[in-house]
Short mmCIF file of C-alpha atoms in Angstrom, two decimals:
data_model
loop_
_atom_site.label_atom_id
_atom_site.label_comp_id
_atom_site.label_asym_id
_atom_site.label_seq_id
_atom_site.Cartn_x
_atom_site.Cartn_y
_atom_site.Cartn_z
CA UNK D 20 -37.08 5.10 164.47
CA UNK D 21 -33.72 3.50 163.46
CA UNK D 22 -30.45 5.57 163.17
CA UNK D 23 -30.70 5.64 159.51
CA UNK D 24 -34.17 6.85 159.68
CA UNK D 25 -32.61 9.72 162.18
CA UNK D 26 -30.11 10.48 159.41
CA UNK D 27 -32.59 10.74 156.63
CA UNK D 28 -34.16 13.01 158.58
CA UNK D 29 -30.77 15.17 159.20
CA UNK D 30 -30.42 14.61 155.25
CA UNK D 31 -33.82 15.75 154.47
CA UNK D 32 -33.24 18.95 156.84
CA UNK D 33 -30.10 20.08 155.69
CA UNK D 34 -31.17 19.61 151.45
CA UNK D 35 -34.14 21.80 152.53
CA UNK D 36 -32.35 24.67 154.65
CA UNK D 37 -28.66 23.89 152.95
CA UNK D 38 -27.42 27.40 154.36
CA UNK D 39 -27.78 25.88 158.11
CA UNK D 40 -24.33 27.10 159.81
CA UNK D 41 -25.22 26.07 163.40
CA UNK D 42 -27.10 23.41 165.25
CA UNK D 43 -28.71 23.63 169.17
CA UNK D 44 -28.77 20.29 170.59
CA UNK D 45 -31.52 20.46 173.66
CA UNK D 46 -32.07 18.66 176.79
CA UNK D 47 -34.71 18.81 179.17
CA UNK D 48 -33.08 18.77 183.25
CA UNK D 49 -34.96 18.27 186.07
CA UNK D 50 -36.54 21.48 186.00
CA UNK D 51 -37.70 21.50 182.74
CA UNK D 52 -35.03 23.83 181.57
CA UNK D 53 -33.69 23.56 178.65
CA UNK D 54 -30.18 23.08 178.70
CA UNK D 55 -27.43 22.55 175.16
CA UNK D 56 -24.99 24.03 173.41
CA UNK D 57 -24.30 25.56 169.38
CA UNK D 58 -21.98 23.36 167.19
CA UNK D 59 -21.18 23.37 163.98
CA UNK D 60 -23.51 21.67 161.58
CA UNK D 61 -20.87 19.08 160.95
CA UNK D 62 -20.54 18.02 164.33
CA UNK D 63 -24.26 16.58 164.85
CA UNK D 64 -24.42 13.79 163.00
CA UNK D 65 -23.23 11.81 165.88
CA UNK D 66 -26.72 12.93 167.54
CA UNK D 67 -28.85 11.49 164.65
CA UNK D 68 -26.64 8.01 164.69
CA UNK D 69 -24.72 6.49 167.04
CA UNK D 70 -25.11 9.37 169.66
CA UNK D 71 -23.17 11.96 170.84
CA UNK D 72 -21.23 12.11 174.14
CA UNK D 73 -23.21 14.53 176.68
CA UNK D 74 -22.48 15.02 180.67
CA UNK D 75 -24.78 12.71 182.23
CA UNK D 76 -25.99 14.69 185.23
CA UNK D 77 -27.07 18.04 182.81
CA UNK D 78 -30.33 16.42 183.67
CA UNK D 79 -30.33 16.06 186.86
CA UNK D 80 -29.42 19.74 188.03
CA UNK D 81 -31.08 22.12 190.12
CA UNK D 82 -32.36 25.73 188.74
CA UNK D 83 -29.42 27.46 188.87
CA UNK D 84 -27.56 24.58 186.76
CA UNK D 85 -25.40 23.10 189.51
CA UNK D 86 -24.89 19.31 191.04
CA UNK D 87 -26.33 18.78 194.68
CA UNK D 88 -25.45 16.15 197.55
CA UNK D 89 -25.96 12.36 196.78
CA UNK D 90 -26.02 12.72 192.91
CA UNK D 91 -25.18 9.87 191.02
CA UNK D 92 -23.22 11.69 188.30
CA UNK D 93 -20.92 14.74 189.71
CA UNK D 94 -17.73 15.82 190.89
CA UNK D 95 -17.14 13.10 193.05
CA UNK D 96 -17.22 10.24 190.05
CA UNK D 97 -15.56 12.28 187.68
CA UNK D 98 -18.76 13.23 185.84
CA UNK D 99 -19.13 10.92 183.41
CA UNK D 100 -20.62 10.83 180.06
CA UNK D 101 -23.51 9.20 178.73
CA UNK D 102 -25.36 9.11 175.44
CA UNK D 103 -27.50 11.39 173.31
CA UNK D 104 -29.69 10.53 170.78
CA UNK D 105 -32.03 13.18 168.97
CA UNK D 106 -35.71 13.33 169.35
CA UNK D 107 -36.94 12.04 166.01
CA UNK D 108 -39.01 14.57 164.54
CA UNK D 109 -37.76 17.53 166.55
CA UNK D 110 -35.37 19.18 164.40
CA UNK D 111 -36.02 22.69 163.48
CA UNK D 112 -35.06 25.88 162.22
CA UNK D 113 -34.50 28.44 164.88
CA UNK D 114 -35.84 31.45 162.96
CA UNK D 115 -34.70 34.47 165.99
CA UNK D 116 -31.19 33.43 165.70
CA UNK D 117 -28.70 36.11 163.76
CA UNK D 118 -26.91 32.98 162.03
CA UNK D 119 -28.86 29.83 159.90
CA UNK D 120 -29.44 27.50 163.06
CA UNK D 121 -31.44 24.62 163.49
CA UNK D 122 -32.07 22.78 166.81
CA UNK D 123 -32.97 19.47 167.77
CA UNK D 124 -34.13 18.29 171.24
CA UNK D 125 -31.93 15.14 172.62
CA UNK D 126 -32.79 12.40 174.76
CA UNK D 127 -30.12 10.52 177.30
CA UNK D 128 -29.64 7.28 177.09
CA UNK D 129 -26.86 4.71 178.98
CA UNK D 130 -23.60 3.45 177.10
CA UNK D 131 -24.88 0.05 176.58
CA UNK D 132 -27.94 2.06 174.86
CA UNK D 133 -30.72 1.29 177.64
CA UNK D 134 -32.88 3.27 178.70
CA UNK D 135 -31.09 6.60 181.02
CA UNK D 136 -33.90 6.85 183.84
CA UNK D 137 -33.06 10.48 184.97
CA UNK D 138 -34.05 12.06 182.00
CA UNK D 139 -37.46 13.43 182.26
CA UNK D 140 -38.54 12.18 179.16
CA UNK D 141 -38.05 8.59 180.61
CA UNK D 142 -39.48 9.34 183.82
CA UNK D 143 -42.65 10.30 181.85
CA UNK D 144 -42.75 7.16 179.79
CA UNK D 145 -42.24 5.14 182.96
CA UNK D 146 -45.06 6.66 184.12
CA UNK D 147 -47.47 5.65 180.80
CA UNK D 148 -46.47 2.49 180.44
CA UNK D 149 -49.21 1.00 183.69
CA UNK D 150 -51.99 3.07 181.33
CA UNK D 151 -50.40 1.61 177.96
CA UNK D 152 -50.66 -1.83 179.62
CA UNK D 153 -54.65 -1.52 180.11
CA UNK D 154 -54.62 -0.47 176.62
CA UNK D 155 -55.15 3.51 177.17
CA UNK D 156 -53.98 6.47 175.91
CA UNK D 157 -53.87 9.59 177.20
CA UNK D 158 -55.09 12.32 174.98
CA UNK D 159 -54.14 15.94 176.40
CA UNK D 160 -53.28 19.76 175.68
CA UNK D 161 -51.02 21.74 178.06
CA UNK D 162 -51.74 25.40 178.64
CA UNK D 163 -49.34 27.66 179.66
CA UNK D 164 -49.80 31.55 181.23
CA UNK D 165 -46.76 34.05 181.72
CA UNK D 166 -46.29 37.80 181.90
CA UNK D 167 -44.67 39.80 179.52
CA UNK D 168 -42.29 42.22 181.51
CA UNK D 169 -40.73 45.38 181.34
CA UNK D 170 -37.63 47.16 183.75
CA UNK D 171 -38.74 50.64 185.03
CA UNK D 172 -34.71 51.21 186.13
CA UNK D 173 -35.63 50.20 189.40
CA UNK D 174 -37.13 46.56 189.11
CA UNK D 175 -39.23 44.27 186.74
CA UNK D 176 -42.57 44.86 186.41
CA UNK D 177 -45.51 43.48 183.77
CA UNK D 178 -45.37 45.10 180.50
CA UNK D 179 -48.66 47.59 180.68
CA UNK D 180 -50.94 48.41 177.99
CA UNK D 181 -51.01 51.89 177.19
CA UNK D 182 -53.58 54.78 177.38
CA UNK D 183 -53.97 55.45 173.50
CA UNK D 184 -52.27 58.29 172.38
CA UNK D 185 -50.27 58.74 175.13
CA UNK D 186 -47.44 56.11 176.65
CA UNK D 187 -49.21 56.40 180.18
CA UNK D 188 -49.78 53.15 181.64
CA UNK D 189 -53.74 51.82 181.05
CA UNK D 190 -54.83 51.03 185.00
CA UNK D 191 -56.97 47.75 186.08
CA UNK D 192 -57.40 44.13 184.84
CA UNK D 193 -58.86 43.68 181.92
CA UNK D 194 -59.71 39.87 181.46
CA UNK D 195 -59.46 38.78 177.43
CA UNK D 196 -59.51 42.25 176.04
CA UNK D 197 -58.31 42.63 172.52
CA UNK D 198 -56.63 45.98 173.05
CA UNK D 199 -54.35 44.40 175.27
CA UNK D 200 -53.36 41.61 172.43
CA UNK D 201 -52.94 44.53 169.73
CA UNK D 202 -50.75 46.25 172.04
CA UNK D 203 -48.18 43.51 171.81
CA UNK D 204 -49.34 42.81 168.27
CA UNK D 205 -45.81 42.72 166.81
CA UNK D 206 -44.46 39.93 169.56
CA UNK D 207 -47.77 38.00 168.87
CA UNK D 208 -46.97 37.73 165.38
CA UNK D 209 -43.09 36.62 165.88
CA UNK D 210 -44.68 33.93 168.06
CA UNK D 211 -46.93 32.38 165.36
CA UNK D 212 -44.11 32.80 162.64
CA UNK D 213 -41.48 30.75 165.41
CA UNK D 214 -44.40 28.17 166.41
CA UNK D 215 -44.91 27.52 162.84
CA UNK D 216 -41.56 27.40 162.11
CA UNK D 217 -41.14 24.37 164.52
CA UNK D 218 -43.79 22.94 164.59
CA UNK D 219 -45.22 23.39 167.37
CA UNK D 220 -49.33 23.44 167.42
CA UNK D 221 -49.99 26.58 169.74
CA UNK D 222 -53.69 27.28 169.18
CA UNK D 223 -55.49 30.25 171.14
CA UNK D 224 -54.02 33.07 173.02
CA UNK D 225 -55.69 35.77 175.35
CA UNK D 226 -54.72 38.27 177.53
CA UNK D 227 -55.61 36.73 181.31
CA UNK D 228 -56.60 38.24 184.71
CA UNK D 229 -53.71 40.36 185.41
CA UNK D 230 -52.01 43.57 183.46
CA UNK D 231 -48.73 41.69 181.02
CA UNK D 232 -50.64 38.48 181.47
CA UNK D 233 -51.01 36.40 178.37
CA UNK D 234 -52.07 32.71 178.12
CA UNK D 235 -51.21 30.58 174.77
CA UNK D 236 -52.84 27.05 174.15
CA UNK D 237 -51.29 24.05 172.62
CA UNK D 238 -53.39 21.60 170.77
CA UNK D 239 -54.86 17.57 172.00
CA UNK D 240 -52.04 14.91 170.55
CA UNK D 241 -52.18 11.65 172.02
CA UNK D 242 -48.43 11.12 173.17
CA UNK D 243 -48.14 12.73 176.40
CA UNK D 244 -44.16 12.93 175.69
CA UNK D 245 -45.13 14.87 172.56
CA UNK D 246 -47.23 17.24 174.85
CA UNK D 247 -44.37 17.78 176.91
CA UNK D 248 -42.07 18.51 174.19
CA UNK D 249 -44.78 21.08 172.77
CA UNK D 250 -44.35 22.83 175.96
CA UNK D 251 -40.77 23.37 176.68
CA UNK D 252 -40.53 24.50 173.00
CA UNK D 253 -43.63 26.65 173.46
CA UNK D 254 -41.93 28.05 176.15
CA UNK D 255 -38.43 28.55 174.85
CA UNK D 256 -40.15 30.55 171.52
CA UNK D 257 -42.06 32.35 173.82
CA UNK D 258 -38.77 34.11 175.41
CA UNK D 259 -37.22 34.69 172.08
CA UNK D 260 -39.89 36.15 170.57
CA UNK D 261 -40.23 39.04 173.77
CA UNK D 262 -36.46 39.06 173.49
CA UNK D 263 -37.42 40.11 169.95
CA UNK D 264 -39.46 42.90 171.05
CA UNK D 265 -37.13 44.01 174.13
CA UNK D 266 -39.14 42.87 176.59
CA UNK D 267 -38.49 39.79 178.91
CA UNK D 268 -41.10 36.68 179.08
CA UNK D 269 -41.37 34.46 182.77
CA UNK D 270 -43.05 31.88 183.87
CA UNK D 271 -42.44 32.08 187.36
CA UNK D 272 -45.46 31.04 189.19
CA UNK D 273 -45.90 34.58 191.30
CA UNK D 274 -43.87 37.23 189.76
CA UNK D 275 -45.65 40.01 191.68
CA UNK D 276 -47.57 39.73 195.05
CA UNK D 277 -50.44 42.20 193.69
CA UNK D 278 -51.33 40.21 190.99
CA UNK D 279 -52.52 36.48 189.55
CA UNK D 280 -49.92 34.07 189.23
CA UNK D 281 -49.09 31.91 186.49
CA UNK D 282 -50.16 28.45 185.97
CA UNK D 283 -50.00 25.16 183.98
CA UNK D 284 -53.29 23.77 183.14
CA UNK D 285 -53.65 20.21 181.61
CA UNK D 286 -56.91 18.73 179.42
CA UNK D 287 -56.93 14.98 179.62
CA UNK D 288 -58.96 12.56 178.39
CA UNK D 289 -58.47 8.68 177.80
CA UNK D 290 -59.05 6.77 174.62
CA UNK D 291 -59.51 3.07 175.05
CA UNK D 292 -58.63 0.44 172.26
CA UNK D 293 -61.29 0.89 170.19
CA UNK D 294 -60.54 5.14 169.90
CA UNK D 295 -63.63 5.68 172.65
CA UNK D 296 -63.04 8.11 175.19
CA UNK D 297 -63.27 6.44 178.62
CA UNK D 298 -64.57 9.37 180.48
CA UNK D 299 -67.77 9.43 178.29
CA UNK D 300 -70.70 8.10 179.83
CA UNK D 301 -73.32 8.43 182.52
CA UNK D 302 -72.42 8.00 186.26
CA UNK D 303 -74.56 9.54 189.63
CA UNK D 304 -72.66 12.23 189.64
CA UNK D 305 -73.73 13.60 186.16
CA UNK D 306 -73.05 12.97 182.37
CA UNK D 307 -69.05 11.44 182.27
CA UNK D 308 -68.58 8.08 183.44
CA UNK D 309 -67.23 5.92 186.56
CA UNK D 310 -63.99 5.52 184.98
CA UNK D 311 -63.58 9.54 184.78
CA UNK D 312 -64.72 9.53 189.08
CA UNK D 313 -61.83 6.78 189.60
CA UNK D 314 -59.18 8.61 187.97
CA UNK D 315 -60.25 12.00 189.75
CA UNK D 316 -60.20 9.96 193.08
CA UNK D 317 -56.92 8.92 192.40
CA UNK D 318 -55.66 12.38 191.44
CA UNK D 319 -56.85 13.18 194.63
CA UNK D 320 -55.39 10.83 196.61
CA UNK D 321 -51.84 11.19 194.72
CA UNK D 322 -52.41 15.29 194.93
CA UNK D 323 -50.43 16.23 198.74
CA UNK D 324 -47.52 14.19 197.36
CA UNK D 325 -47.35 15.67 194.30
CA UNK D 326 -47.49 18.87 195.46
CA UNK D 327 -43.87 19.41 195.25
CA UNK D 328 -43.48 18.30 191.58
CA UNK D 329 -46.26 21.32 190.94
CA UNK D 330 -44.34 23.75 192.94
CA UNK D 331 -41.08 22.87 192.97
CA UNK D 332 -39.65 25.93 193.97
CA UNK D 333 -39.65 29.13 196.60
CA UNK D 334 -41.77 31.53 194.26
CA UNK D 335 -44.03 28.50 193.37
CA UNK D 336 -45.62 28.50 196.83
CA UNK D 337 -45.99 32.09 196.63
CA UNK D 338 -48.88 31.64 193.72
CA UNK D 339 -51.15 29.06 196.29
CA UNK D 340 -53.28 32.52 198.04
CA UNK D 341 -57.03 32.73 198.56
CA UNK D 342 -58.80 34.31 195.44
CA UNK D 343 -56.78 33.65 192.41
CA UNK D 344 -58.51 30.26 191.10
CA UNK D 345 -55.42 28.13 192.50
CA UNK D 346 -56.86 25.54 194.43
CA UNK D 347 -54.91 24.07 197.08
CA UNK D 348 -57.45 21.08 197.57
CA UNK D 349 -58.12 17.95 196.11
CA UNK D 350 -62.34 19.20 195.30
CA UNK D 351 -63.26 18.41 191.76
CA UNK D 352 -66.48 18.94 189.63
CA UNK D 353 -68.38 20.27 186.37
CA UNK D 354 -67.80 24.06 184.68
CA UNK D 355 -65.59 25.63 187.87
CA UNK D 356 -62.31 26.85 187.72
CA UNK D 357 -62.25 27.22 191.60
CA UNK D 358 -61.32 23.32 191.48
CA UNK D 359 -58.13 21.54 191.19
CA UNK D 360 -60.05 19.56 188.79
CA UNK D 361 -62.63 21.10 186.76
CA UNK D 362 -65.02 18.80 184.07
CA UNK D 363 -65.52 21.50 181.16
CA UNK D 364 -68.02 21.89 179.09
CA UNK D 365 -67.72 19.28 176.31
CA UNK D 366 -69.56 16.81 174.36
CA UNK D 367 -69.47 12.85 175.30
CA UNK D 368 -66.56 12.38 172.70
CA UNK D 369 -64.60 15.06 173.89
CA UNK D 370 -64.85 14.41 177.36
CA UNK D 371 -62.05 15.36 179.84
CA UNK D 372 -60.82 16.93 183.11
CA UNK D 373 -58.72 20.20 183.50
CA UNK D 374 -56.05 19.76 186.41
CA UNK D 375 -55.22 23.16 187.52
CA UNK D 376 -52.50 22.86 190.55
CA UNK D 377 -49.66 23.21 188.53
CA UNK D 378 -47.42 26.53 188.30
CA UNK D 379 -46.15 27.29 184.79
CA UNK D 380 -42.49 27.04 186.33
CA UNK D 381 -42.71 23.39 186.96
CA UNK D 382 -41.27 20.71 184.77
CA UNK D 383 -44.11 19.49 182.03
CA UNK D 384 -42.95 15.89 181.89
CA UNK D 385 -42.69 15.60 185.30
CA UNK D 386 -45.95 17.18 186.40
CA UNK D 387 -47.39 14.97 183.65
CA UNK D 388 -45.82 12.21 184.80
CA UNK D 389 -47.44 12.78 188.48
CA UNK D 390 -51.06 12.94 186.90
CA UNK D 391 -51.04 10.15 185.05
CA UNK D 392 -49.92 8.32 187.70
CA UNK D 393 -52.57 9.37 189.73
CA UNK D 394 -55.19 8.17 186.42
CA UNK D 395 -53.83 5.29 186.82
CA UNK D 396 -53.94 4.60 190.62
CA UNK D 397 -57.49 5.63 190.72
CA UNK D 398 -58.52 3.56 187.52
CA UNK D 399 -56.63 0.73 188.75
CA UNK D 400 -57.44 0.59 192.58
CA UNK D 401 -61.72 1.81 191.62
CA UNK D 402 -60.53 5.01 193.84
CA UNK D 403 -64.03 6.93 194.89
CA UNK D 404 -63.40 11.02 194.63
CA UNK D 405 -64.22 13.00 197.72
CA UNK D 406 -67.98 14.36 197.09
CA UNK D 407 -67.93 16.89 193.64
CA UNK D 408 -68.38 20.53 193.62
CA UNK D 409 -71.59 21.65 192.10
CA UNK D 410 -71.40 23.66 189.31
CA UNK D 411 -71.45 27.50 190.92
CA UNK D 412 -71.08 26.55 193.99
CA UNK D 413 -69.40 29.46 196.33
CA UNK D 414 -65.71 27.98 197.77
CA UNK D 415 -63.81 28.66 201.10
CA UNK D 416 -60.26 28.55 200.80
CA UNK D 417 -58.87 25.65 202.64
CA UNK D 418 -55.53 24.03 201.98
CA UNK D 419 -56.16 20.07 202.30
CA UNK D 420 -52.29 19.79 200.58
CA UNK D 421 -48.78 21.25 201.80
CA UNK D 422 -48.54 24.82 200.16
CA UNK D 423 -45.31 25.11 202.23
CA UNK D 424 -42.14 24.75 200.63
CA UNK D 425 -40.73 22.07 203.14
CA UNK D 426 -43.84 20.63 204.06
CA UNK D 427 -44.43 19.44 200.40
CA UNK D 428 -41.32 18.06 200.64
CA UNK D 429 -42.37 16.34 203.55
CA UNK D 430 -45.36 14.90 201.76
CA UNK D 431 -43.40 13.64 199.04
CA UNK D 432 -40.93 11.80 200.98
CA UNK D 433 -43.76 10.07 202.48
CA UNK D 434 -46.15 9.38 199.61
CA UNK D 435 -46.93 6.07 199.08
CA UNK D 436 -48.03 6.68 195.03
CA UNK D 437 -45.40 8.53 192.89
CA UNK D 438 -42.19 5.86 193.47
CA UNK D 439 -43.68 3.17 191.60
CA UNK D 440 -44.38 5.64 188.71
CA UNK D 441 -41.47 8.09 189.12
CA UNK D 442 -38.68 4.97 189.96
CA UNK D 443 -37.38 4.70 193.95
CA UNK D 444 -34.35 6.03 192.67
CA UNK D 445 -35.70 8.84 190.20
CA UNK D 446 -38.22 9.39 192.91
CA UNK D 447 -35.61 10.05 195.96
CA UNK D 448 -32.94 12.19 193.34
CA UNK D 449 -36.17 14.66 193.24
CA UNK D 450 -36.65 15.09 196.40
CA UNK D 451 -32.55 15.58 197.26
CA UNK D 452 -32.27 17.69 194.65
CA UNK D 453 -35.47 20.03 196.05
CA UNK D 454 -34.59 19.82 199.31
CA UNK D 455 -30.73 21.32 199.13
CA UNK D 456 -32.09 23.70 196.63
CA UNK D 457 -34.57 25.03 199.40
CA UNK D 458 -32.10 24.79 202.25
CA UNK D 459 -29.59 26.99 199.89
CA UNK D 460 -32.31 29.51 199.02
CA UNK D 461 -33.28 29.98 202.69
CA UNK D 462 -29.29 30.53 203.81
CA UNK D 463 -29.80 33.94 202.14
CA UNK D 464 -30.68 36.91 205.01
CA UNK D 465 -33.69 38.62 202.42
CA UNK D 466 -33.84 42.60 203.02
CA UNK D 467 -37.03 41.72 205.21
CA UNK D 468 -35.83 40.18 207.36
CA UNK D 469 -33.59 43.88 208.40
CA UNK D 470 -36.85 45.88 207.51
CA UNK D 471 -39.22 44.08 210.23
CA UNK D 472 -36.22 42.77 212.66
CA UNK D 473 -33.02 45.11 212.92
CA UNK D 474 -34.54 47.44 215.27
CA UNK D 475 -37.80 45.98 216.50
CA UNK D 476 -35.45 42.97 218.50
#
């Protein structure tokens, strides 16, 4: 899309919604956090022409928004600018806000208008472009669970149903029970109204294994930057519509030790050419073909090393415990969610995998970016996948990949897959980034460490 397409499109918005006061221009960090600012309406046509001058290291930050050690962009260089374009096709009212506001999601790009590598977005496409060359696209559909919470005026804790007729707390898990939906009926209903609003195609949503637990779908498209986009909308809408409602939405990975944590699940398939789905077929492992075992074995092989894009932070480890369906193994195979990737039930043309290592508090295009790379390494390099899981098949816990903070790091530092797909230098900012974010969060003395230590030493 040209410039003057982009400012149709700002034309076109602003004839339809002319009361529009405010605009929130959006970028993506390294986290996946959304990070922007409110301007005037007047002020953003920069964004859909020329671009508009934006600090070049907002996405390269850690999760508490600040610069880290060996940054390209920072204090020491005088933090320059660099360019930011908007996302055609992602402007959008933002119906929670008091004032008419629109947003529009940006994308970074260098002052001679090339390509800015440490935006996400970028390091995703970098990543497609080895599948685009064999003439394949990725088809896929992110899921996302979080918890709806509440503040007892002593700490957070998930948003309970109720005992009806009564504002008692209803006890126990209660997997995909409609009550539980009904009882946050009004926050449901902002969420469709702000989905639709912004186009953004959130399918199905049920209440998951845990009390406050709620899981929302996004639909198949077949531009994994698109999918990624979905999702840190999906996510952003999510939190303004529990704002709505006076509760608080996360998607931190383990909220609370005593119950499930909160994942990222991702349904890929891969078209060829022609439109036909690669992973249809008929191989000796069961009905999906060679092509779907190659790109599992390469998942595999690329998983330890990517372990650290999935959980990229302290509570993200927290999530990886026996008995909660988050696999912390490479094992694969047909209708089980106790793999990391599971083959669901599907017809031949709607054949796919389901990776399920992720935490939903890692970065979409980033954790994208790491499993298409490993498609790609396995389709490429005819990688074999360690022997499948039989459908029902009972599972001991083992952890074949770092579910250790540093030790992931560790593993990514050393992995011999993700550079050439990430960048060397995209690929090393991660990992600097991560590790003085871990070294800052362990310099903290927790309460703990007084309740188990003062006296007994």
């Amino acid at each position: 899309m040209t410039p003057g397409d982009l400012k149709k499109e700002l034309h076109h918005y602003l004839t339809e919604w002319p009361e529009t006061r405010f605009m929130e221009p959006l970028i993506a960090d390294m986290n996946g956090i959304l990070r922007g600012k409110r301007v005037g309406v007047d002020e953003m046509g920069k964004a859909f022409g020329g671009g508009v001058n934006m600090c070049a290291a907002t996405t390269i930050l850690d999760s508490l928004g600040n610069t880290f050690e060996g940054i390209p962009y920072g204090y020491r260089d005088g933090d320059p600018d660099a360019r930011a374009m908007a996302v055609p096709g992602s402007l959008a009212p933002v119906p929670w806000a008091t004032s008419p506001t629109a947003q529009v999601l940006l994308e970074m790009k260098n002052l001679d208008g090339s390509r800015y590598e440490n935006d996400p977005r970028n390091v995703l496409r970098r990543a497609l472009q080895p599948l685009a060359e064999f003439g394949l696209m990725p088809v896929m559909a992110l899921e996302l669970e979080f918890y709806l919470v509440e503040h007892d005026g002593t700490r957070f804790r998930p948003r309970m149903p109720r005992i009806p007729g009564s504002d008692l707390p209803q006890g126990g898990m209660q997997y995909s029970v409609m009550e539980d939906l009904y009882e946050v009926d009004d926050f449901m209903t902002d969420l469709d109204a702000f989905c639709r609003a912004q186009n953004i195609p959130a399918g199905a949503a049920l209440s998951e294994f845990s009390p406050g637990q709620f899981e929302v779908n996004l639909h198949h498209v077949d531009d994994p930057v698109l999918a990624c986009d979905h999702a840190v909308l999906l996510k952003r809408a999510i939190k303004a519509a529990a704002a709505k409602n006076g509760l608080a939405a996360t998607f931190m990975a383990k909220p609370f030790a005593e119950t499930a944590g909160c994942g990222l699940h991702i349904h890929v398939s891969v078209l060829d050419e022609k439109g036909d789905n690669i992973f249809a077929g008929q191989s000796k492992d069961g009905a999906f073909s060679d092509q779907l075992r190659y790109a599992i074995g390469g998942l595999g092989n690329a998983m330890a090393e990517s372990m650290a894009v999935f959980a990229p932070n302290a509570n993200s480890f927290r999530r990886h415990a026996p008995g909660n369906f988050v696999p912390a193994s490479p094992n694969w195979g047909p209708n089980h969610r106790g793999v990391a990737l599971r083959i669901p039930l599907s017809g031949p043309k709607n054949r796919r995998f389901e990776h399920r290592v992720a935490g939903a508090d890692a970065n979409p295009y980033l954790v994208v970016a790491a499993v298409l790379a490993g498609i790609h390494h396995g389709i490429s390099t005819r990688c074999e996948p360690r022997e499948m899981t039989p459908e029902r098949a009972e599972l001991e816990y083992r952890a074949d990949v770092p579910i250790r903070w540093p030790l992931a790091l560790d593993a990514f530092d050393q992995g011999k897959i993700l550079p050439a797909y990430f960048g060397k230098d995209y690929h090393e900012l991660f990992s600097m980034c991560r590790r003085e974010e871990e070294a800052n969060f362990n310099a903290d003395i927790p309460t703990k460490d007084f309740e188990w230590y003062l006296r007994a030493v």
